[in-house]
Amino acid sequence: MVAGARGGCALAGGAHRGLLALLLLVSAPLRLQAEELGDGCGHIVTYQDSGTMTSKNYPGTYPNHTVCEKTITVPKGKRLILRLGDLDIESQTCASDYLLFTSNSHQYGPYCGSMNVPKELLLNTSEVTVRFESGSHISGRGFLLTYASSDHPDLITCLERANHYLMTEYSKFCPAGCKDIAGDISGNVVDGYRDTSLLCKAAIHAGIIADELGGQISVLQLKGISRYEGVLANGVLSRDGSLSEKRFLFTSNGCSKSLTLDSDRQITASSSWQWVNEIGEQVLWSPGQARLQDQGPSWASGDSSKNHRREWLEIDLGEKKIITGIRTTGSTQSHFNFYVKSFVMNFKNNNSKWRTYKGIVNNEEKVFQGNFNFRDPVRNNFIPPIVARFVRVVPKKWHQRIALKVELIGCQITQGNDSLVWRKTSPNSVGSTKREDEAITKVIPSEEMPARINVTMVVVPLALLLVLLSVGIGIFAVLRRKRKKGHPNGSAKSQKRDCWKQIKYPFARHQSAEFTISYDNEKEMTQKLDLITSDMITSSLS
């Protein structure tokens, strides 16, 4: 009887170890794959119908032994357009380093080395999986890819420059995500941009498109000028540029005029600073001095500490207007190095509550990049525009003391430009709220985030684990029943005690998960099974 019990126990122990080994064998590569997918991806920005994607470190050398896999989509019923702005993969055979596009019915690639790679692919699908894999290599930038739906056949990449085109006037579609792509621009929205500038980055700088959205641009090429002045605008810093043969300007909607303020009473603030000068005179840095075009010091807040109550500068435009942008400076006084580093915008109309301007994609308050010194103007554009009578600039971070001069950019509301206001047409569109006097900043739900883990990589291993666990439980139950039938004189309690005498602590416990297994035989006591991993095995027999 004892020998039989020992044999049954050994068989059960062997089944346990075999089951664990099988679990580890199946789950390990899946776990490894889940960790590796995506670690070779670089800059990724996706929106509803366009986006940009690069390999890691682009335009630097991509890392060894990495995988980047990303599924990109456009709205159903549309075809997907892929444009390769750059492909520099060291391998000549595509055995270990390659770029591959896969849809449900077709495969495009793999591409690598010096092979002839199409610059544009028009797919018969709205979804494709991009896979970039690297082995051991010495050099190579990797890839830069842009995509859009078939609604935008004039799609260009983030690397296109104005001097790539000979036409005097043309229109192109810029994808989302070109703001942080390496490459310089020179100039500004007023004087124009040097023709060596990146088109899409310049369009973001000019406030023609938002980086998170992309959009259509209309370009006009003109004769170059002797010098291009660089400025900071919309988070993009343009550089000073020298003489060029050509320059380009963007054709806009015309709603970019200065919204003048006729009276000091149109500008109010939460507080103002009173300064006593060298001869004992009090100098008030009042909100009426906050006009950008006025000479002299700016408005400054009364408290310079970083933990004081929320300060603001409020502007009353007299009536509801379309506000497409804002220009700001700091104190403009060399002896007072005060400026606002970042801010948010609040707005309202008559008899309505204050609202905060929010980002188009993430539905969070949008923080605008402010000034980096007390002197130079910085411009930020509102896409979509604000439609309101009252606006407040609310500083978030500042240098030494809050100090501001501002200029609002926009236009009157007329029948000709009411198309600038984004109406709410569907649950997924940007639009105004139900109240007529409230402005528009309703957000669009974002597409799949670049860093999101593929659900399949989690579900498949879990499903396999559950199936294998069920099989193991069944095997264990059958073995127990066979032992009971083969030794009718032995009780379940005695068999249990004899079995576990043979194996003392067969496994060291580390983060074990405990399951209770019930059997049909009412006389059988409830058993407990501990799941472990292979590196926890410390077999020892008593």
C-alpha positions as a printed Julia matrix, in Angstrom:
542×3 Matrix{Float64}:
   0.0     0.0     0.0
   2.83    2.36    0.89
   4.7     1.51   -2.3
   1.57    2.15   -4.33
   1.05    5.47   -2.62
   4.66    6.4    -3.31
   4.3     5.46   -6.96
   1.15    7.52   -7.34
   2.76   10.47   -5.62
   5.84   10.27   -7.85
   3.61   10.14  -10.91
   1.71   13.19   -9.69
   4.95   15.04   -8.97
   6.25   14.2   -12.44
   3.04   15.48  -13.99
   3.42   18.73  -12.04
   6.98   19.26  -13.23
   6.07   18.4   -16.83
   3.17   20.83  -16.75
   5.34   23.62  -15.37
   8.03   23.03  -17.94
   5.4    23.19  -20.7
   3.98   26.42  -19.31
   7.4    28.03  -19.22
   8.26   26.81  -22.7
   5.13   28.38  -24.18
   4.99   31.6   -22.19
   8.66   32.58  -22.25
   8.96   33.44  -25.95
   5.6    35.2   -25.89
   6.66   37.22  -22.87
   9.96   38.05  -24.54
   8.18   39.07  -27.73
   5.78   41.31  -25.79
   8.75   43.07  -24.21
  10.64   43.54  -27.47
   7.87   44.76  -29.77
   7.98   48.52  -29.9
  11.41   49.09  -28.35
  12.82   49.91  -31.77
  10.2    52.57  -32.49
  11.13   56.22  -32.39
   8.99   59.31  -32.99
   5.33   58.33  -33.53
   2.39   60.74  -33.88
  -0.93   59.4   -35.14
  -4.25   61.08  -35.75
  -7.51   60.06  -37.42
  -6.32   60.26  -41.02
  -2.57   60.96  -40.95
   0.6    60.45  -38.96
   4.38   60.18  -38.83
   6.6    57.33  -37.67
  10.38   56.83  -37.41
  12.85   54.26  -36.16
  14.48   54.83  -32.81
  17.17   57.54  -32.66
  16.29   58.83  -36.16
  18.15   60.47  -37.87
  20.92   58.95  -35.74
  21.92   55.3   -36.01
  19.15   52.87  -35.09
  20.01   50.43  -32.25
  21.06   46.79  -32.63
  18.66   43.9   -32.07
  15.39   45.8   -31.83
  11.88   45.39  -33.18
   9.36   48.12  -33.91
   5.84   46.99  -34.8
   2.92   49.36  -35.17
  -0.5    49.04  -36.82
  -1.66   52.25  -38.47
  -5.19   52.91  -39.66
  -7.28   55.48  -41.46
 -11.1    55.67  -41.42
 -12.83   52.6   -42.84
 -13.71   52.89  -46.49
 -10.57   54.94  -47.2
  -7.37   53.69  -48.79
  -4.07   54.1   -47.02
  -1.24   56.12  -48.57
   2.31   55.47  -47.31
   5.23   57.75  -48.16
   8.81   56.92  -47.25
  10.74   60.1   -46.59
  13.94   58.23  -45.75
  15.13   54.61  -45.68
  18.71   53.81  -44.68
  19.09   50.19  -43.52
  22.55   48.65  -43.59
  21.64   45.07  -44.55
  21.75   44.13  -48.24
  19.82   40.85  -47.84
  16.99   41.89  -45.48
  17.73   38.79  -43.43
  18.0    40.58  -40.07
  17.51   44.29  -40.85
  14.41   45.26  -42.81
  11.21   47.3   -43.09
   8.02   45.4   -43.91
   4.38   46.37  -44.46
   1.68   43.72  -44.0
  -2.08   43.94  -44.55
  -4.73   41.22  -44.38
  -4.18   40.28  -48.02
  -0.8    41.66  -49.12
   2.79   42.06  -48.05
   4.99   44.94  -49.16
   8.7    44.38  -48.74
  10.87   43.57  -46.96
  12.97   46.63  -47.87
  16.59   47.25  -46.96
  20.03   48.2   -48.27
  20.39   49.79  -51.68
  17.36   48.17  -53.31
  14.95   50.3   -55.31
  12.24   51.19  -52.8
   9.0    52.9   -53.9
   8.6    56.37  -52.4
   4.83   55.98  -52.21
   2.51   53.01  -51.71
  -1.25   53.26  -52.3
  -2.81   50.3   -50.51
  -6.24   48.74  -51.07
  -6.9    48.72  -47.35
  -7.41   51.12  -44.46
  -5.05   49.25  -42.13
  -1.46   48.03  -42.32
   1.12   46.76  -39.84
   4.57   48.33  -40.03
   7.42   46.12  -38.82
  11.03   47.29  -38.55
  13.62   44.82  -37.29
  17.35   45.2   -36.75
  20.2    42.79  -36.06
  23.87   43.61  -35.61
  25.01   46.55  -37.71
  27.38   49.51  -37.72
  25.51   52.34  -39.42
  22.09   53.31  -40.76
  19.49   55.98  -39.97
  16.58   53.57  -40.18
  13.38   55.03  -41.64
  10.98   57.95  -41.66
   7.42   57.22  -42.79
   4.33   59.39  -43.19
   0.83   58.22  -44.0
  -2.62   59.6   -44.77
  -5.98   58.5   -46.11
  -6.79   58.54  -49.81
  -8.56   61.87  -49.21
  -5.09   63.41  -49.31
  -3.34   62.25  -52.5
  -1.02   65.29  -52.27
   0.56   63.96  -49.05
   4.2    64.94  -48.49
   6.7    63.85  -45.84
   8.12   65.94  -43.02
  11.43   66.17  -44.92
  10.13   68.03  -47.98
  11.65   71.49  -48.52
  10.33   74.36  -50.58
  13.29   74.19  -52.99
  12.14   70.7   -54.0
   9.34   72.35  -56.01
   9.56   74.62  -59.03
   5.95   75.83  -59.14
   5.16   79.37  -58.05
   1.98   78.26  -56.3
   1.04   74.81  -55.05
  -0.91   73.01  -52.36
   0.21   69.99  -50.31
  -1.0    67.95  -47.35
   1.23   67.78  -44.27
   0.75   64.79  -41.95
   0.45   65.0   -38.18
   3.73   64.86  -36.28
   6.28   66.96  -38.22
   7.11   69.44  -35.45
   9.88   67.43  -33.77
  11.5    65.99  -36.9
  15.12   67.12  -37.22
  15.64   69.91  -39.76
  15.92   73.7   -39.76
  13.64   76.49  -40.86
  14.6    80.15  -41.34
  12.26   83.12  -41.33
   8.81   83.99  -40.01
   5.18   84.24  -41.06
   5.37   87.96  -41.9
   8.51   88.15  -44.07
   8.38   84.59  -45.34
  10.66   81.59  -45.04
  13.92   80.74  -46.77
  13.33   78.16  -49.52
  15.64   75.67  -47.79
  13.19   75.4   -44.88
  11.14   72.27  -44.18
   7.64   72.95  -45.47
   5.54   71.22  -42.82
   7.62   72.45  -39.86
   7.39   75.98  -41.27
   3.6    75.59  -41.57
   3.42   74.67  -37.86
   5.63   77.66  -37.02
   3.36   79.94  -39.06
   0.22   78.65  -37.34
  -1.26   77.28  -40.56
  -1.62   73.74  -39.17
  -1.43   72.11  -35.73
   1.23   69.46  -35.25
  -1.2    67.0   -33.67
  -3.6    67.3   -36.62
  -1.62   67.99  -39.79
  -3.48   69.68  -42.61
  -3.54   71.3   -46.03
  -1.05   74.07  -46.84
  -1.05   76.51  -49.76
   2.37   77.85  -50.71
   3.38   80.91  -52.7
   7.02   81.19  -53.86
   8.53   84.67  -54.22
  11.9    86.27  -54.75
  14.26   85.84  -51.81
  15.37   88.55  -49.39
  18.78   89.41  -47.96
  18.09   88.31  -44.37
  15.57   86.14  -42.55
  14.77   86.82  -38.91
  14.23   83.81  -36.69
  11.57   83.8   -33.95
   9.92   81.33  -31.59
   6.35   80.44  -32.57
   4.08   77.52  -31.68
   6.93   75.71  -29.97
   9.18   75.84  -33.05
  12.29   78.03  -33.11
  13.22   79.33  -36.54
  16.77   80.47  -37.2
  18.15   83.62  -38.72
  18.91   83.03  -42.39
  21.06   84.63  -45.05
  20.31   85.71  -48.62
  18.5    83.17  -50.78
  17.24   83.16  -54.35
  13.69   82.3   -53.3
  11.43   82.4   -50.26
   7.91   81.21  -49.62
   4.8    82.41  -47.83
   1.65   80.56  -46.81
  -1.74   81.61  -48.12
  -3.98   81.97  -45.05
  -7.66   82.62  -44.36
  -7.0    86.29  -43.62
  -8.07   86.11  -39.98
  -4.72   87.2   -38.6
  -5.03   90.92  -37.89
  -4.16   92.63  -34.63
  -7.26   93.01  -32.43
  -6.74   96.56  -31.18
  -7.7    97.76  -27.72
  -8.83  101.39  -27.55
  -9.08  101.86  -23.8
  -6.99  100.91  -20.79
 -10.22   99.8   -19.14
 -10.38   96.88  -21.57
  -7.43   95.28  -19.77
  -7.65   94.24  -16.12
  -5.56   91.98  -13.9
  -5.64   90.05  -10.65
  -3.0    92.36   -9.12
  -0.33   94.89  -10.11
   3.18   95.62   -8.92
   4.14   98.99   -7.44
   7.85   99.72   -7.64
   9.7   102.58   -5.95
  12.5   103.93   -8.15
  15.84  105.5    -7.15
  14.36  108.95   -6.42
  11.5   107.58   -4.34
   8.77  107.74   -6.97
   6.2   104.96   -7.16
   5.98  103.29  -10.56
   2.88  101.17  -11.2
   3.19   98.24  -13.6
  -0.52   98.37  -14.4
  -2.57   96.15  -16.77
  -3.13   99.17  -19.03
   0.55   98.91  -19.98
   0.13   95.37  -21.31
  -0.37   96.36  -24.97
   2.46   94.88  -27.02
   2.73   97.91  -29.3
   3.11  100.4   -26.42
   6.5   101.6   -25.22
   7.61  101.39  -21.61
   7.31   98.67  -18.98
   4.71   95.93  -19.09
   2.08   94.75  -16.64
   3.57   92.84  -13.71
   1.82   90.94  -10.93
   1.94   92.18   -7.37
   3.42   88.98   -5.91
   6.68   87.47   -7.19
   6.53   84.22   -5.16
   5.94   80.92   -6.94
   3.26   79.72   -4.52
   0.87   82.64   -4.55
  -2.72   82.61   -5.79
  -3.48   82.29   -9.47
  -2.66   85.51  -11.32
  -4.26   86.53  -14.61
  -4.44   89.26  -17.22
  -7.93   89.77  -18.68
  -8.85   91.41  -21.99
 -12.34   92.59  -22.97
 -12.68   92.8   -26.76
 -16.02   94.62  -26.5
 -17.83   91.98  -28.55
 -17.47   88.37  -29.54
 -14.61   87.88  -32.04
 -12.59   85.11  -33.65
  -9.22   84.87  -31.92
  -6.66   82.86  -33.89
  -3.49   83.63  -31.93
  -1.59   85.63  -29.34
   1.82   87.33  -29.2
   3.53   87.88  -25.85
   6.68   89.48  -24.45
   8.12   89.9   -20.98
   8.84   93.17  -19.23
  10.8    94.55  -22.27
  13.03   96.33  -19.71
  16.66   95.19  -19.51
  16.91   95.93  -15.76
  13.83   93.8   -15.05
  14.38   90.28  -16.33
  10.74   89.25  -15.89
   8.81   87.02  -18.28
   6.22   84.23  -18.39
   7.57   80.82  -19.47
   4.22   79.1   -19.98
   0.53   79.91  -19.71
  -3.01   78.68  -20.32
  -5.96   80.51  -21.86
  -9.41   81.05  -20.32
 -12.31   82.62  -22.2
 -16.01   83.39  -21.93
 -18.84   85.45  -23.37
 -21.61   87.5   -21.8
 -23.29   85.74  -18.84
 -21.31   82.54  -19.33
 -18.73   80.78  -17.18
 -15.0    80.83  -17.75
 -13.71   77.92  -19.78
 -10.16   76.66  -20.31
  -8.77   76.18  -23.8
  -7.99   72.49  -24.26
  -5.88   70.4   -26.59
  -7.57   68.91  -29.63
  -6.51   65.33  -29.0
  -6.03   64.77  -25.26
  -8.91   66.87  -23.82
  -6.57   68.44  -21.27
  -5.86   72.11  -20.72
  -3.38   73.25  -23.33
  -0.22   74.78  -21.91
   1.38   77.23  -24.34
   5.1    77.83  -24.48
   5.78   81.42  -23.49
   8.86   83.6   -23.58
  12.49   82.66  -23.0
  13.68   86.23  -22.26
  12.22   89.61  -21.31
  12.49   91.07  -24.82
  11.65   88.9   -27.84
   8.01   88.36  -28.86
   6.67   84.8   -29.03
   3.57   83.81  -31.01
   1.09   81.0   -30.33
  -1.86   80.13  -32.55
  -5.21   78.68  -31.53
  -6.29   75.76  -33.72
  -9.28   75.68  -33.56
  -9.72   79.43  -32.87
 -11.32   80.87  -29.76
 -14.63   82.64  -30.33
 -15.24   84.88  -27.32
 -15.47   88.42  -25.98
 -13.37   87.96  -22.82
 -10.04   86.14  -22.6
  -7.61   85.63  -19.74
  -3.93   84.79  -19.92
  -3.15   82.65  -16.85
   0.61   82.19  -16.22
   1.8    78.72  -15.18
   5.57   79.29  -14.93
   7.62   82.47  -14.97
  11.07   83.92  -14.39
  11.48   86.05  -11.23
   8.12   87.83  -11.58
   5.05   87.56  -13.83
   5.32   90.27  -16.51
   3.39   90.4   -19.77
   2.69   92.41  -22.87
   0.18   90.86  -25.21
  -1.37   91.23  -28.64
  -4.39   89.18  -29.71
  -4.63   88.12  -33.36
  -7.89   87.39  -35.16
 -10.82   89.06  -36.89
 -14.45   90.12  -36.68
 -17.16   87.49  -37.14
 -18.74   87.92  -40.58
 -20.71   85.76  -42.97
 -17.59   85.28  -45.03
 -15.43   83.81  -42.26
 -17.92   81.93  -40.09
 -16.49   78.73  -41.58
 -13.47   79.27  -39.32
 -15.64   78.27  -36.35
 -15.57   74.49  -36.02
 -19.17   73.36  -35.56
 -20.14   70.23  -33.68
 -21.33   67.88  -36.42
 -20.78   64.46  -34.87
 -19.58   62.9   -31.62
 -16.08   62.65  -33.12
 -15.75   66.16  -34.44
 -14.46   69.39  -32.97
 -17.24   71.85  -32.37
 -19.01   74.33  -30.18
 -21.14   73.46  -27.18
 -24.92   73.7   -27.14
 -24.84   77.25  -25.78
 -24.45   79.79  -28.56
 -22.33   82.17  -26.5
 -19.66   79.6   -25.67
 -16.55   79.16  -27.8
 -15.21   76.05  -29.42
 -12.64   73.74  -27.95
 -14.46   70.4   -27.96
 -11.88   67.69  -28.49
 -11.7    64.72  -30.81
 -10.95   61.36  -29.21
  -7.42   60.35  -30.06
  -6.45   57.35  -32.13
  -4.45   54.47  -30.71
  -1.52   55.86  -28.71
   1.93   55.0   -30.04
   3.11   53.28  -26.87
  -0.01   51.16  -26.38
   0.76   47.47  -25.91
  -0.78   45.09  -28.43
  -3.67   43.39  -26.63
  -2.99   40.13  -28.43
   0.42   39.86  -26.79
  -1.3    39.75  -23.4
  -4.44   37.74  -24.22
  -2.74   34.85  -26.06
  -0.31   33.88  -23.26
  -3.09   34.15  -20.66
  -5.39   31.93  -22.73
  -2.67   29.31  -23.17
  -1.9    29.38  -19.45
  -5.56   28.83  -18.56
  -5.9    25.93  -21.01
  -2.74   24.22  -19.78
  -3.75   24.78  -16.16
  -7.13   23.14  -16.81
  -5.42   20.11  -18.41
  -3.05   19.81  -15.46
  -5.91   19.94  -12.98
  -7.72   17.2   -14.89
  -4.66   14.97  -14.95
  -4.11   15.49  -11.25
  -7.74   14.59  -10.47
  -7.6    11.37  -12.55
  -4.38   10.25  -10.84
  -5.93   10.8    -7.43
  -8.98    8.72   -8.34
  -6.8     5.88   -9.71
  -4.78    5.78   -6.5
  -7.94    5.58   -4.42
  -9.32    2.7    -6.54
  -6.0     0.8    -6.42
  -5.75    1.04   -2.58
  -9.22    0.79   -1.1
  -7.86    0.24    2.43
  -6.05    3.59    2.48
  -7.97    6.69    3.44
  -7.64    9.93    1.6
  -6.1    11.48    4.67
  -3.44    8.81    5.09
  -2.6     8.83    1.36
  -2.22   12.56    1.45
   0.08   12.34    4.48
   2.19    9.51    2.99
   2.52   11.29   -0.37
   3.77   14.56    1.03
   6.17   12.72    3.31
   8.0    11.64    0.17
   8.47   15.15   -1.15
   9.4    17.8     1.34
   9.18   21.29   -0.05
   9.79   20.21   -3.67
   9.75   23.83   -4.75
  10.87   27.03   -3.06
   7.97   29.49   -2.91
   8.31   32.86   -4.59
   5.16   34.83   -5.33
   3.0    31.69   -5.61
  -0.64   31.91   -6.66
  -3.0    29.63   -4.75
  -5.96   27.75   -6.29
  -8.54   25.49   -4.58
  -9.55   22.32   -6.48
 -12.79   20.52   -5.51
 -13.56   16.9    -6.48
 -16.8    15.04   -7.04
 -16.07   12.53   -4.27
 -17.53   14.13   -1.17
 -15.11   12.15    1.02
 -12.11   13.7    -0.72
 -10.64   16.64    1.15
 -10.1    19.96   -0.63
  -6.58   20.13   -2.08
  -4.44   23.15   -2.88
  -2.07   23.52   -5.79
   0.72   26.13   -5.9
   1.83   27.47   -9.31
   5.52   28.23   -9.55
   8.21   28.95  -12.11
  11.16   26.81  -13.16
  13.79   28.93  -11.49
  12.15   28.21   -8.14
  12.8    24.42   -8.26
  14.92   23.14   -5.38
  14.07   19.42   -5.48
  14.82   17.58   -2.26
  13.54   14.16   -1.17
  13.18   13.18    2.43
